[in-house]
GROMACS .gro file of C-alpha atoms in nm:
model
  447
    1UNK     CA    1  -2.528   1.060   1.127
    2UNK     CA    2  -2.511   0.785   0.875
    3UNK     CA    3  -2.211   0.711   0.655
    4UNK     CA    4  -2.087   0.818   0.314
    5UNK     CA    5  -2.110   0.474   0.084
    6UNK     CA    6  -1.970   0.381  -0.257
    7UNK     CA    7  -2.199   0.093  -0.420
    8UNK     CA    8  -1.898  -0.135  -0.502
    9UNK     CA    9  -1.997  -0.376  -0.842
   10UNK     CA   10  -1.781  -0.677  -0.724
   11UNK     CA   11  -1.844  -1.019  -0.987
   12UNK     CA   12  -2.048  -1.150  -0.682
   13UNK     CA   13  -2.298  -0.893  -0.593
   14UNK     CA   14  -2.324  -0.507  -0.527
   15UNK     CA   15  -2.172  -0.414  -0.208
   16UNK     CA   16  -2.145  -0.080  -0.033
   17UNK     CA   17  -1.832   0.048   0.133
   18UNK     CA   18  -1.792   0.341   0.376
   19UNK     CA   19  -1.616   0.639   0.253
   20UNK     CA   20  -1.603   0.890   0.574
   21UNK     CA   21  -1.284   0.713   0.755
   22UNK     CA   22  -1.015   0.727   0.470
   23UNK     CA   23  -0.892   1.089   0.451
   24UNK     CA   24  -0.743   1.100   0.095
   25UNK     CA   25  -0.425   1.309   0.053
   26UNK     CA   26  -0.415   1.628  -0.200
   27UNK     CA   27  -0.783   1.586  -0.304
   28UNK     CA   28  -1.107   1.785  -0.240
   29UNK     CA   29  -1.296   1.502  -0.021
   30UNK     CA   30  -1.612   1.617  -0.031
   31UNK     CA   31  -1.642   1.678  -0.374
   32UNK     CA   32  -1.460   1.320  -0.418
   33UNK     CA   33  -1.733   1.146  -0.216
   34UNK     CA   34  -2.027   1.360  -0.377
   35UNK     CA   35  -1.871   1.161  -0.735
   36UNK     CA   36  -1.611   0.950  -0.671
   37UNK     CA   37  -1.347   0.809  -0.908
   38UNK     CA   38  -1.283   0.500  -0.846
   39UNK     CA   39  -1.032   0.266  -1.020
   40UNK     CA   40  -1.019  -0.105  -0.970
   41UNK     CA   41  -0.782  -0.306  -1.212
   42UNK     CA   42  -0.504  -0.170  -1.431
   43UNK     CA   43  -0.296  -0.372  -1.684
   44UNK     CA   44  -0.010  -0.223  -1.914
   45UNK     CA   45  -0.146   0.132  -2.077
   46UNK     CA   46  -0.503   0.127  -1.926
   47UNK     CA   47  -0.671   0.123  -1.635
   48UNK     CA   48  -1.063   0.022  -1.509
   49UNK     CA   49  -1.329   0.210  -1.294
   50UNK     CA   50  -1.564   0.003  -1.093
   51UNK     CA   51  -1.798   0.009  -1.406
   52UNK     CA   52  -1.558  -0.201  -1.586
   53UNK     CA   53  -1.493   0.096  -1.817
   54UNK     CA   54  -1.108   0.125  -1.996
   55UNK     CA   55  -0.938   0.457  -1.965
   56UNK     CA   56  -0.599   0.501  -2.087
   57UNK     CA   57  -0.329   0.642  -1.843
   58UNK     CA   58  -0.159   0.945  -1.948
   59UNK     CA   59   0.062   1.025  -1.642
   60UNK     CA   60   0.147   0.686  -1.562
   61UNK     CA   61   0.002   0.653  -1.217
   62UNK     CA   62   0.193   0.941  -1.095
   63UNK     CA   63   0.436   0.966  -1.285
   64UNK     CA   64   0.576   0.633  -1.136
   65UNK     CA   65   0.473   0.337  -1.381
   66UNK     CA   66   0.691   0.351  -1.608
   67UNK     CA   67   0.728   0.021  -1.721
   68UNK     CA   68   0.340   0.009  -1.734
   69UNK     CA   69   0.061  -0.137  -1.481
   70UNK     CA   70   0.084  -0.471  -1.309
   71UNK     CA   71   0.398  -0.627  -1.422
   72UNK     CA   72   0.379  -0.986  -1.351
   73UNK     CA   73   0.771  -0.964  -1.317
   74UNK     CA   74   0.735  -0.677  -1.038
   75UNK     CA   75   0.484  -0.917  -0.865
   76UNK     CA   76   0.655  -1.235  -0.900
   77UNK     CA   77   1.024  -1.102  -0.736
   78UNK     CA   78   0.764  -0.922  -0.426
   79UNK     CA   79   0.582  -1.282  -0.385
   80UNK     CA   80   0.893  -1.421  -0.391
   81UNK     CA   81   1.057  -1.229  -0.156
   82UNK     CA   82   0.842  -1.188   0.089
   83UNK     CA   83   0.781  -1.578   0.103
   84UNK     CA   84   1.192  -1.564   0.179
   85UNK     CA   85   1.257  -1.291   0.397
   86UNK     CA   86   0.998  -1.009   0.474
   87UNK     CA   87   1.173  -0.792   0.694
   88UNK     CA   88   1.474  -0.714   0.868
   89UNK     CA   89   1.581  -0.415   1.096
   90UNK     CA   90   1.778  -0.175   0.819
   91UNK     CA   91   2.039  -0.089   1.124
   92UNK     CA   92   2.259  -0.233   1.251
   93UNK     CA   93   2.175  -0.592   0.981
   94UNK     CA   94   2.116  -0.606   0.615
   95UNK     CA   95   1.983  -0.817   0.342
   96UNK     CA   96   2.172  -0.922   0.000
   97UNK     CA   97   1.944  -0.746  -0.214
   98UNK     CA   98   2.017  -0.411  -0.071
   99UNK     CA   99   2.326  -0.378  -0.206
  100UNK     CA  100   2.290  -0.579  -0.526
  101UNK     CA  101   1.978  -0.275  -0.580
  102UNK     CA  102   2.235  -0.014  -0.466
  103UNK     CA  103   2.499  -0.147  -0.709
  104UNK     CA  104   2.220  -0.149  -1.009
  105UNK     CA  105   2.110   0.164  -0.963
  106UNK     CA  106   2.500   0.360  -0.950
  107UNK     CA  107   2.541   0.175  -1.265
  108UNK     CA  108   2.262   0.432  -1.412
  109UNK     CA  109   2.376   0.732  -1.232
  110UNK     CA  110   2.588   1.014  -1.376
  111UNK     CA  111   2.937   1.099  -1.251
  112UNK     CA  112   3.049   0.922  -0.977
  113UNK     CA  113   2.703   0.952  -0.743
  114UNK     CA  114   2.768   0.607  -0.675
  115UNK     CA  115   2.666   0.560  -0.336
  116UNK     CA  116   2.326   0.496  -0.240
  117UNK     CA  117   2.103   0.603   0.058
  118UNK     CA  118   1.753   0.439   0.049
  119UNK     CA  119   1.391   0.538   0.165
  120UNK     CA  120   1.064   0.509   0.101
  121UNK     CA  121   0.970   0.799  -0.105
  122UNK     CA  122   1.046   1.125  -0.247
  123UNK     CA  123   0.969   1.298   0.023
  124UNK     CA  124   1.224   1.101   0.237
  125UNK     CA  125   1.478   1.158  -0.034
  126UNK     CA  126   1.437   1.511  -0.010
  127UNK     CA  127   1.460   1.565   0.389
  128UNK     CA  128   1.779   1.289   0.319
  129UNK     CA  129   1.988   1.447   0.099
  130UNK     CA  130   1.969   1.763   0.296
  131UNK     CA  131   2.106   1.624   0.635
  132UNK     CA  132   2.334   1.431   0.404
  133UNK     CA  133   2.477   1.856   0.278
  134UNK     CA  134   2.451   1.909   0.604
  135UNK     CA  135   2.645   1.611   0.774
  136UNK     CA  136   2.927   1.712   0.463
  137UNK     CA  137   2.974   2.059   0.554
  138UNK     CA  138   2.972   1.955   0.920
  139UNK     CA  139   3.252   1.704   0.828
  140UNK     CA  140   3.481   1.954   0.648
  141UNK     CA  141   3.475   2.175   0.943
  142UNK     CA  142   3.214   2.442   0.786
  143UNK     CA  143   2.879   2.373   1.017
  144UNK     CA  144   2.810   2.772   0.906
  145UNK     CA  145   2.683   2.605   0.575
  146UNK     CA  146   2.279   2.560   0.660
  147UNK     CA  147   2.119   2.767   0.449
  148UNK     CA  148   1.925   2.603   0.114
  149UNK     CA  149   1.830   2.780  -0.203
  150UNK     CA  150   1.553   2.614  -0.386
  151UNK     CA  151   1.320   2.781  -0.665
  152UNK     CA  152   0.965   2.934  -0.719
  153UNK     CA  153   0.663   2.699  -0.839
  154UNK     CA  154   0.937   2.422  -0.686
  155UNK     CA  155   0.809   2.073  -0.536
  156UNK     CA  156   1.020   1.862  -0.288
  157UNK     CA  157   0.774   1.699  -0.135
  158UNK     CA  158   0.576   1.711   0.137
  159UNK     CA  159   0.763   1.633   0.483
  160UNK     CA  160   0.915   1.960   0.673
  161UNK     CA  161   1.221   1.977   0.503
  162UNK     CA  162   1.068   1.951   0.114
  163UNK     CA  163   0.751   2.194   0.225
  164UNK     CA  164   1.034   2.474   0.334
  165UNK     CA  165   1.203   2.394  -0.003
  166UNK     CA  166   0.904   2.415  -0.216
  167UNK     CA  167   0.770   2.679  -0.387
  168UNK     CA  168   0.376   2.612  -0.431
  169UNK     CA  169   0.228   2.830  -0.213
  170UNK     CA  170  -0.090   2.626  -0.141
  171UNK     CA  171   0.159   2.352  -0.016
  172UNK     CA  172   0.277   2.557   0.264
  173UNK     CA  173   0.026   2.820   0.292
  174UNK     CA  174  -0.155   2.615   0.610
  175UNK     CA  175   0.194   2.507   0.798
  176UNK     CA  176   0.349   2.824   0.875
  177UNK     CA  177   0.723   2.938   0.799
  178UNK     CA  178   0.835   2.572   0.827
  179UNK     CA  179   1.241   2.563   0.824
  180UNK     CA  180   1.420   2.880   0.844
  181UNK     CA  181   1.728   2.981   0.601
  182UNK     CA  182   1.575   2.865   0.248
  183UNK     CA  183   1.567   3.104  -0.021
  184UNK     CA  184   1.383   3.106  -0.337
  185UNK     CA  185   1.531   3.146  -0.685
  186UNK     CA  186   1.251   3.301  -0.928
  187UNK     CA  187   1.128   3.024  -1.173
  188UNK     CA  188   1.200   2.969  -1.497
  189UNK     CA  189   0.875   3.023  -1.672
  190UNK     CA  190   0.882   3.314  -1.846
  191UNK     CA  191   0.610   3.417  -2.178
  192UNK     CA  192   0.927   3.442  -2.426
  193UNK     CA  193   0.951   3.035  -2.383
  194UNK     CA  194   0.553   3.011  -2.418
  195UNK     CA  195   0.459   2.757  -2.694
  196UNK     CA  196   0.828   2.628  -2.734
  197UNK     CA  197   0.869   2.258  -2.731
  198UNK     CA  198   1.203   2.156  -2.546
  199UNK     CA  199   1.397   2.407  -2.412
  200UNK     CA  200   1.339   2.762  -2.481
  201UNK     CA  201   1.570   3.030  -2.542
  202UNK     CA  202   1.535   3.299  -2.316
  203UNK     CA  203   1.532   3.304  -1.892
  204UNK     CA  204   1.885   3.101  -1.862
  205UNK     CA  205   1.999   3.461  -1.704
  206UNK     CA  206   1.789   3.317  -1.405
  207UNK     CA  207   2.052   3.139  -1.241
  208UNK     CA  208   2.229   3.415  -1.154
  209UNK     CA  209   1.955   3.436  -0.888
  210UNK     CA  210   2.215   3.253  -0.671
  211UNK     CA  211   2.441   3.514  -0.755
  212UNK     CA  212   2.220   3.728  -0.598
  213UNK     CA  213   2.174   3.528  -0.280
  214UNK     CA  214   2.566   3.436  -0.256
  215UNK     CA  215   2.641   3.822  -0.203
  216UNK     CA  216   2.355   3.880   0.034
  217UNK     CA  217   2.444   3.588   0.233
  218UNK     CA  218   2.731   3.472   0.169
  219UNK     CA  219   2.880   3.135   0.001
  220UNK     CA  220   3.040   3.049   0.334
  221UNK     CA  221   2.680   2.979   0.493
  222UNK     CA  222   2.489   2.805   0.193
  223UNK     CA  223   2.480   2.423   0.181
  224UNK     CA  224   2.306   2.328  -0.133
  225UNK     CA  225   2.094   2.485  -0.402
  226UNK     CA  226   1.785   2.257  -0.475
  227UNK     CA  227   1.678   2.179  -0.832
  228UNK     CA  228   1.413   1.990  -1.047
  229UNK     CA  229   1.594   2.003  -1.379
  230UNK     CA  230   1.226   1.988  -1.522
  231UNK     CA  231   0.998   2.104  -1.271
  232UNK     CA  232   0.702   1.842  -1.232
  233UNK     CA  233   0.432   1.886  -1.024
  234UNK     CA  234   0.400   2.237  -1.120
  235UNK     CA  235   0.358   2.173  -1.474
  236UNK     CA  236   0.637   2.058  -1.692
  237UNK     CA  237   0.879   2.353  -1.669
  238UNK     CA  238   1.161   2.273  -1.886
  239UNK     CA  239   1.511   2.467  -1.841
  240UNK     CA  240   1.613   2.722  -2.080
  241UNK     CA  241   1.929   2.675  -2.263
  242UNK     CA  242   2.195   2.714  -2.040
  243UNK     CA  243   1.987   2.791  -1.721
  244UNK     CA  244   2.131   2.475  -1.537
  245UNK     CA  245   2.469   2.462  -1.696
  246UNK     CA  246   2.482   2.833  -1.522
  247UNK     CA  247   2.367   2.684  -1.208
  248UNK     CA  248   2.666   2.410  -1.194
  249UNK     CA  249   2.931   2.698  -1.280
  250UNK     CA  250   2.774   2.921  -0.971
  251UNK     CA  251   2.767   2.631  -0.754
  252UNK     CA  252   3.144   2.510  -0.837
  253UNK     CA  253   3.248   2.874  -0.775
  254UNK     CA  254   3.109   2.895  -0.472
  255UNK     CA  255   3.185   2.569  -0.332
  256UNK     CA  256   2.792   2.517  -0.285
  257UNK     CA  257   2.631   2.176  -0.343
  258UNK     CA  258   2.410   2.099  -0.644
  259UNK     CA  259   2.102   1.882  -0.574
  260UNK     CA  260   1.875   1.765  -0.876
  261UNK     CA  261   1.566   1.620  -0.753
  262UNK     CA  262   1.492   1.350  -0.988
  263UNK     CA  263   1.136   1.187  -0.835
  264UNK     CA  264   0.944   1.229  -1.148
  265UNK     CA  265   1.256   1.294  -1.435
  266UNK     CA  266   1.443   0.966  -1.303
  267UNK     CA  267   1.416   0.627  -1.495
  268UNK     CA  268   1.372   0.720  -1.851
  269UNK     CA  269   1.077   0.978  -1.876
  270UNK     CA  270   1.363   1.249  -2.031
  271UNK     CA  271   1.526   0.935  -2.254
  272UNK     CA  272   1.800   0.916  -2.040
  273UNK     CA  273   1.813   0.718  -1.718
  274UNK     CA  274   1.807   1.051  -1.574
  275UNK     CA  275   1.787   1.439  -1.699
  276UNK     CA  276   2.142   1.517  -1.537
  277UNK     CA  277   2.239   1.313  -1.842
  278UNK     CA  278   1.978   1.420  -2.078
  279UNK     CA  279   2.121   1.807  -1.991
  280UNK     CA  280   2.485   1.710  -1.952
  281UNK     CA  281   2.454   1.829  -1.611
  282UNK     CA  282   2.576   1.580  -1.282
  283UNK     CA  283   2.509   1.727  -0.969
  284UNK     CA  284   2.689   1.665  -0.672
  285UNK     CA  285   2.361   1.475  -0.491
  286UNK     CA  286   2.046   1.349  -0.670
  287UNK     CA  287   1.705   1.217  -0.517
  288UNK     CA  288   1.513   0.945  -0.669
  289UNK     CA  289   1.153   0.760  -0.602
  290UNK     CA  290   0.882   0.694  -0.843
  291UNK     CA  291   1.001   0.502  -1.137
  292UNK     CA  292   1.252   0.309  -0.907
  293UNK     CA  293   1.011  -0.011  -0.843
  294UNK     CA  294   0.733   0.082  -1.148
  295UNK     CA  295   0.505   0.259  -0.864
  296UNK     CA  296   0.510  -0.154  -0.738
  297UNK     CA  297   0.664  -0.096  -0.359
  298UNK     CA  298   0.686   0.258  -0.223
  299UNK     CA  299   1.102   0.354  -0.227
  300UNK     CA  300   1.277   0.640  -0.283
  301UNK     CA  301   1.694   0.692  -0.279
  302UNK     CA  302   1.965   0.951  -0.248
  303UNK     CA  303   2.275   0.928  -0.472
  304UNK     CA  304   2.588   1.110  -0.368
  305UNK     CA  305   2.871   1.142  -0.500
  306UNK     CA  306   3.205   0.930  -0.388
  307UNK     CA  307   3.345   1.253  -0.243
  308UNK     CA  308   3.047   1.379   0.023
  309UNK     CA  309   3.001   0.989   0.112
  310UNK     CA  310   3.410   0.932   0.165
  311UNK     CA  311   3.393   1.283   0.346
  312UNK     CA  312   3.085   1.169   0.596
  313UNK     CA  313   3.256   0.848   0.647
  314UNK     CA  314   3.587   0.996   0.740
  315UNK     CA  315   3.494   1.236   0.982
  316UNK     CA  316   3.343   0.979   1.246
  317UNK     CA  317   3.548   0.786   1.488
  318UNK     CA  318   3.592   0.383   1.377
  319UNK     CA  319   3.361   0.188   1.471
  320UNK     CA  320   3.080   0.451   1.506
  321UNK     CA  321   2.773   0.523   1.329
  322UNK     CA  322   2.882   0.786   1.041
  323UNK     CA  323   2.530   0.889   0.959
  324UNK     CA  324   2.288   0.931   1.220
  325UNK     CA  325   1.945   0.894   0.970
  326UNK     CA  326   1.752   0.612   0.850
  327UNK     CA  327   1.414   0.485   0.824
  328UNK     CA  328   1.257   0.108   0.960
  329UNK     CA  329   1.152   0.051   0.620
  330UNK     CA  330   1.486   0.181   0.447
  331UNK     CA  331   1.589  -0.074   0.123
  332UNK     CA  332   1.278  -0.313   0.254
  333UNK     CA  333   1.311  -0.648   0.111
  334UNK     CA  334   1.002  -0.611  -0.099
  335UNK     CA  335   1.092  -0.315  -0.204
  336UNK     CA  336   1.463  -0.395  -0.376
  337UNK     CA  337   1.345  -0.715  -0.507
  338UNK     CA  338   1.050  -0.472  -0.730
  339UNK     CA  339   1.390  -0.222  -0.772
  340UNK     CA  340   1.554  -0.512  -0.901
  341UNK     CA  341   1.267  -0.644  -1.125
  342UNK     CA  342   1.187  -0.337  -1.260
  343UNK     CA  343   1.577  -0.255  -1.371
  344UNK     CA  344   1.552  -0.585  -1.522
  345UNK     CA  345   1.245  -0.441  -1.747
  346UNK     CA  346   1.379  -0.143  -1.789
  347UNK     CA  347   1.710  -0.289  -1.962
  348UNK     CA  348   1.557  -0.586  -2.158
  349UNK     CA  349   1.299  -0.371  -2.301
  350UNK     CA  350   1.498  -0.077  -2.350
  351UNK     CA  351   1.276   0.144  -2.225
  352UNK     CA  352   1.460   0.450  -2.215
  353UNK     CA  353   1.591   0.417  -2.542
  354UNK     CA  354   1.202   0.336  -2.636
  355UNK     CA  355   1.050   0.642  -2.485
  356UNK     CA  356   1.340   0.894  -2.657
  357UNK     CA  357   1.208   0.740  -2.992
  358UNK     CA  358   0.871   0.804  -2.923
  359UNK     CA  359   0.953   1.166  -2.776
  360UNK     CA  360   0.929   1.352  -3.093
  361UNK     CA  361   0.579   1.190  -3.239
  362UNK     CA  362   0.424   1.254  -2.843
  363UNK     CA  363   0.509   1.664  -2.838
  364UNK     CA  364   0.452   1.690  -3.211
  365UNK     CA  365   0.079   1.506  -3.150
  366UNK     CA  366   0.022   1.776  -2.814
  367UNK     CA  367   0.157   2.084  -2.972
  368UNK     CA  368  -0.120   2.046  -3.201
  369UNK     CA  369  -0.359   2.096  -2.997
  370UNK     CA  370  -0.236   2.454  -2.953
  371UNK     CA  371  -0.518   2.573  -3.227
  372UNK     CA  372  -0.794   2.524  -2.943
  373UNK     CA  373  -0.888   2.819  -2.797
  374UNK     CA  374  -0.889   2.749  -2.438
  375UNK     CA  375  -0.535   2.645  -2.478
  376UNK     CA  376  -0.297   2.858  -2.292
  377UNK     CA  377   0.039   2.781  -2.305
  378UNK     CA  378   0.177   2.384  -2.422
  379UNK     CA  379   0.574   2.264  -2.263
  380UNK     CA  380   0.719   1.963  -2.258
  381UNK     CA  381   1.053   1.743  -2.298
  382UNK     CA  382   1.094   1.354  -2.350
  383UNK     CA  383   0.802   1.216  -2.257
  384UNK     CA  384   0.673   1.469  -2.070
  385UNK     CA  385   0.461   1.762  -2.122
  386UNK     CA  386   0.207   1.997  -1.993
  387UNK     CA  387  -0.105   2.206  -2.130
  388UNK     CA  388  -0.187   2.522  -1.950
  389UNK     CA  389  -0.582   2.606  -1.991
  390UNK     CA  390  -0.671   2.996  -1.934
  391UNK     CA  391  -0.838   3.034  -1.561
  392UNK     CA  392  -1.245   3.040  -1.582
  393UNK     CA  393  -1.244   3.297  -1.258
  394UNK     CA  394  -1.071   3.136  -0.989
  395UNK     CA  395  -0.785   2.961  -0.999
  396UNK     CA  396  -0.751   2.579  -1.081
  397UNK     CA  397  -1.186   2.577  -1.086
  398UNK     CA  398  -1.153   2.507  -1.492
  399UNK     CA  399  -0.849   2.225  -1.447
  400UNK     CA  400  -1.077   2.113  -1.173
  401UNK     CA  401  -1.343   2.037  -1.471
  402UNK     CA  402  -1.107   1.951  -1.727
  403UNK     CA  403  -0.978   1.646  -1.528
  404UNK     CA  404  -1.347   1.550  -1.445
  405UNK     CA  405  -1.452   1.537  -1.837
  406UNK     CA  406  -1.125   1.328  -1.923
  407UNK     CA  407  -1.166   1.094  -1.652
  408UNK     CA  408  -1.563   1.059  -1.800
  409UNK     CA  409  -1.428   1.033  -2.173
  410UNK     CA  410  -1.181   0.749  -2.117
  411UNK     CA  411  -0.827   0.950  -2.003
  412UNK     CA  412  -0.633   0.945  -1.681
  413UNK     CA  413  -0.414   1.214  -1.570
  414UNK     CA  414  -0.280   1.505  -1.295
  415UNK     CA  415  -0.365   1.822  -1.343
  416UNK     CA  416  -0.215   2.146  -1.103
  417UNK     CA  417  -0.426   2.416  -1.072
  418UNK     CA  418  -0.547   2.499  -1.468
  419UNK     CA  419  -0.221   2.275  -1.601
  420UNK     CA  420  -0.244   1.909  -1.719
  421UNK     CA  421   0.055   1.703  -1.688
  422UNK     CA  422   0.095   1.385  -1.939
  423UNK     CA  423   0.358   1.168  -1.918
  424UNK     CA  424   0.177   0.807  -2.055
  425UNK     CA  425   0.425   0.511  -1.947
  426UNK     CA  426   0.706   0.447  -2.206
  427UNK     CA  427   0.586   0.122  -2.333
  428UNK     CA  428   0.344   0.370  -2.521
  429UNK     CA  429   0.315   0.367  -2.902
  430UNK     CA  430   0.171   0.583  -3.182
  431UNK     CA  431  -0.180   0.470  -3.136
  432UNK     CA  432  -0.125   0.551  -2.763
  433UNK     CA  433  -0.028   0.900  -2.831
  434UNK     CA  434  -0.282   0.941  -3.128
  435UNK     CA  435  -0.559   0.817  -2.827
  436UNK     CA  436  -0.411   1.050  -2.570
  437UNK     CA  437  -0.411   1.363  -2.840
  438UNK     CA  438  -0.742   1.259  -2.962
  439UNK     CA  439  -0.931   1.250  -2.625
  440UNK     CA  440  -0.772   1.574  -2.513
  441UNK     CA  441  -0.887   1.780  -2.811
  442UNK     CA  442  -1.256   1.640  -2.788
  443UNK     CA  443  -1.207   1.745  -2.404
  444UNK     CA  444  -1.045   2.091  -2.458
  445UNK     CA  445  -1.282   2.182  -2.700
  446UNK     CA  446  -1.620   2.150  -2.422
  447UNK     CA  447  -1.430   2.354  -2.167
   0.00000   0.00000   0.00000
């Protein structure tokens, strides 16, 4: 049976690669390899196929590139670094730039989540910070606490721990129950917010889905309740007014612990450093990836709070390990010294401030295009925001094609199901928003 190949246009000469060993993650493979999408080279707001064509990118890699494509700063500290020291075991030994990372990043984080847990992605942060509610309810003497309440249309990830959590059905449709004791709070997207840029005004009555789960199961045996304060990977659900506000006051009552996962709303993309401070919310434990290193190195953290850390750490005998969880790549070198860079960017550019500037031209520019037709619903907050298109039979078969037919007219992006996600890297402009509007409403309207 012969192979698969990609006729790769290299400056030399065409060459032909095989496509049947790499198993790509969330993507329809055969349909990839029937017309692949292939890019090659990337630089600031844009990147290249392997036809040397220019496409700008609206969702900033993934949501991770923040600070824009191939930052010779990112690349220089990684070179650097990894001429210096490459590697060294995480446990029991450290490196310098570990903590001098740590210390940067609890300088951005709200309230006093100050202490820093490192990993290598989301994913990992999620699965962390719930042994770390765990390991704190162990430590005050209440090991009952194991249950988790996380939402509908929720994403956490994709290890055991974040698939249990989540609430996309196709995302744990194939693995079975996965963890026991998580419930589901409904979601937040409800038709009276439809249309409504920011946060709408009806649904915040939600949160007293916890309520609900409190008296069924009582406080004494829930650790933490799980929360994107903007949910991302389903499409850009923004909280109503007072929805996570309501959360905090349930959670205080009820000595529960509040988690904001932060993967894709950390490092500017709400015009805060984060959206616990965009909402005036701090949770008690916060997960980070993404935006951390600019997409550069692949890293993730957990912030906790002084209290749960001081708590862990008291409760173990001296001299013993305190937290039994960790990772061999945990803070890698390469990794903090991209951390590091990309702070550096971050601050000198102001990049935050930058993007909360631009926030108002961006969802003025995509609200627009609610006129079109196929348009079903438009959200978004900061720099982020989603288009719904109405479902062409089966679901996610039209996003499917929309994605396609932006790719082909010179746009990058994610799309869920029948929902587009943009979120362009905040070194964007006017003329990068007026591009981004301008290719979506030639796309919309062929759909």
């Amino acid at each position: 049976m012969g192979h698969a190949e990609f006729k790769f246009e290299s400056d030399r000469a065409a060459r032909a690669i095989s496509m049947d060993e790499y198993w790509m993650p969330f993507t329809p493979n055969r349909d990839f390899r029937h017309e692949p999408k292939m890019v090659v080279r990337a630089e600031g707001m844009f990147v290249w196929n392997e036809r040397g064509e220019k496409l700008i990118d609206a969702s900033s890699g993934l949501f991770c590139v923040n600070a824009g494509h191939c930052r010779r700063e990112i690349a220089d500290a990684v070179s650097a670094q990894l001429r210096e020291l490459d590697f060294i075991a995480p446990f029991p030994r450290a490196h310098p730039k570990q903590f001098e990372l740590a210390t940067r990043v609890a300088a951005l984080t709200p309230g006093d989540l100050n202490r820093i847990f490192f990993v290598n992605s989301g994913s990992e942060a999620v699965d962390t910070a719930m042994k770390v509610a765990l390991a704190y309810w162990h430590a005050r003497g209440q090991g009952g606490r194991t249950m988790f309440v996380s939402r509908e249309r929720a994403y956490h990830g994709v290890n055991f721990g974040g698939t249990s959590l989540a609430g996309l059905v196709n995302n744990r449709r194939k693995f079975g129950l996965a963890l026991p004791g998580i419930a589901h709070m409904r979601h937040t997207h409800v038709p009276g917010n439809r249309l409504v840029p920011g946060q709408g005004a009806h649904g915040a009555e939600l949160a007293d889905d916890l309520v609900r789960f409190v008296n069924l199961y009582g406080a004494e045996n829930i650790a933490a309740c799980f929360v994107e304060p903007i949910a991302g990977s389903t499409g850009c659900l923004v909280p109503p007014r007072g929805y996570l506000e309501r959360l905090r006051e349930i959670c205080d009552q009820h000595g529960i612990l509040l988690v904001f996962d932060e993967v894709i709303t950390g490092y500017g993309r709400t015009g805060q450093a984060f959206a616990a401070q965009s909402f005036g919310v701090a949770p008690d434990l916060m997960t980070m990836a993404k935006g951390i290193t600019n997409g550069a190195q692949p890293m993730g953290a957990v912030a906790a709070s002084e209290r749960i850390h001081d708590t862990i750490m008291a409760a173990a005998p001296e001299g013993a390990i305190e937290f039994f969880h960790g990772y061999t790549y945990s803070g890698h070198p390469a990794s903090c010294a991209a951390g590091i860079a990309t702070l550096d960017i971050y601050r000198n550019e102001g990049l935050f401030e930058r993007g909360r500037e631009l926030s108002p031209y961006f969802l003025d520019a995509l609200f627009a295009l609610k006129d079109i037709p196929v348009v079903a619903d438009i959200r978004g907050y900061g720099m982020m925001a989603a288009i719904d298109v109405h479902a062409d039979g089966a679901p996610g078969r039209r996003g499917q094609v929309f994605q396609k037919r932006l790719f082909a007219n010179g746009l990058n992006l994610k799309t869920t199901g029948d929902c587009a996600i943009i979120a362009p890297p905040l070194i964007a402009d006017r003329s990068h928003v007026d591009i981004i509007a301008d290719i979506l409403r030639k796309t919309l309207a062929t759909l």
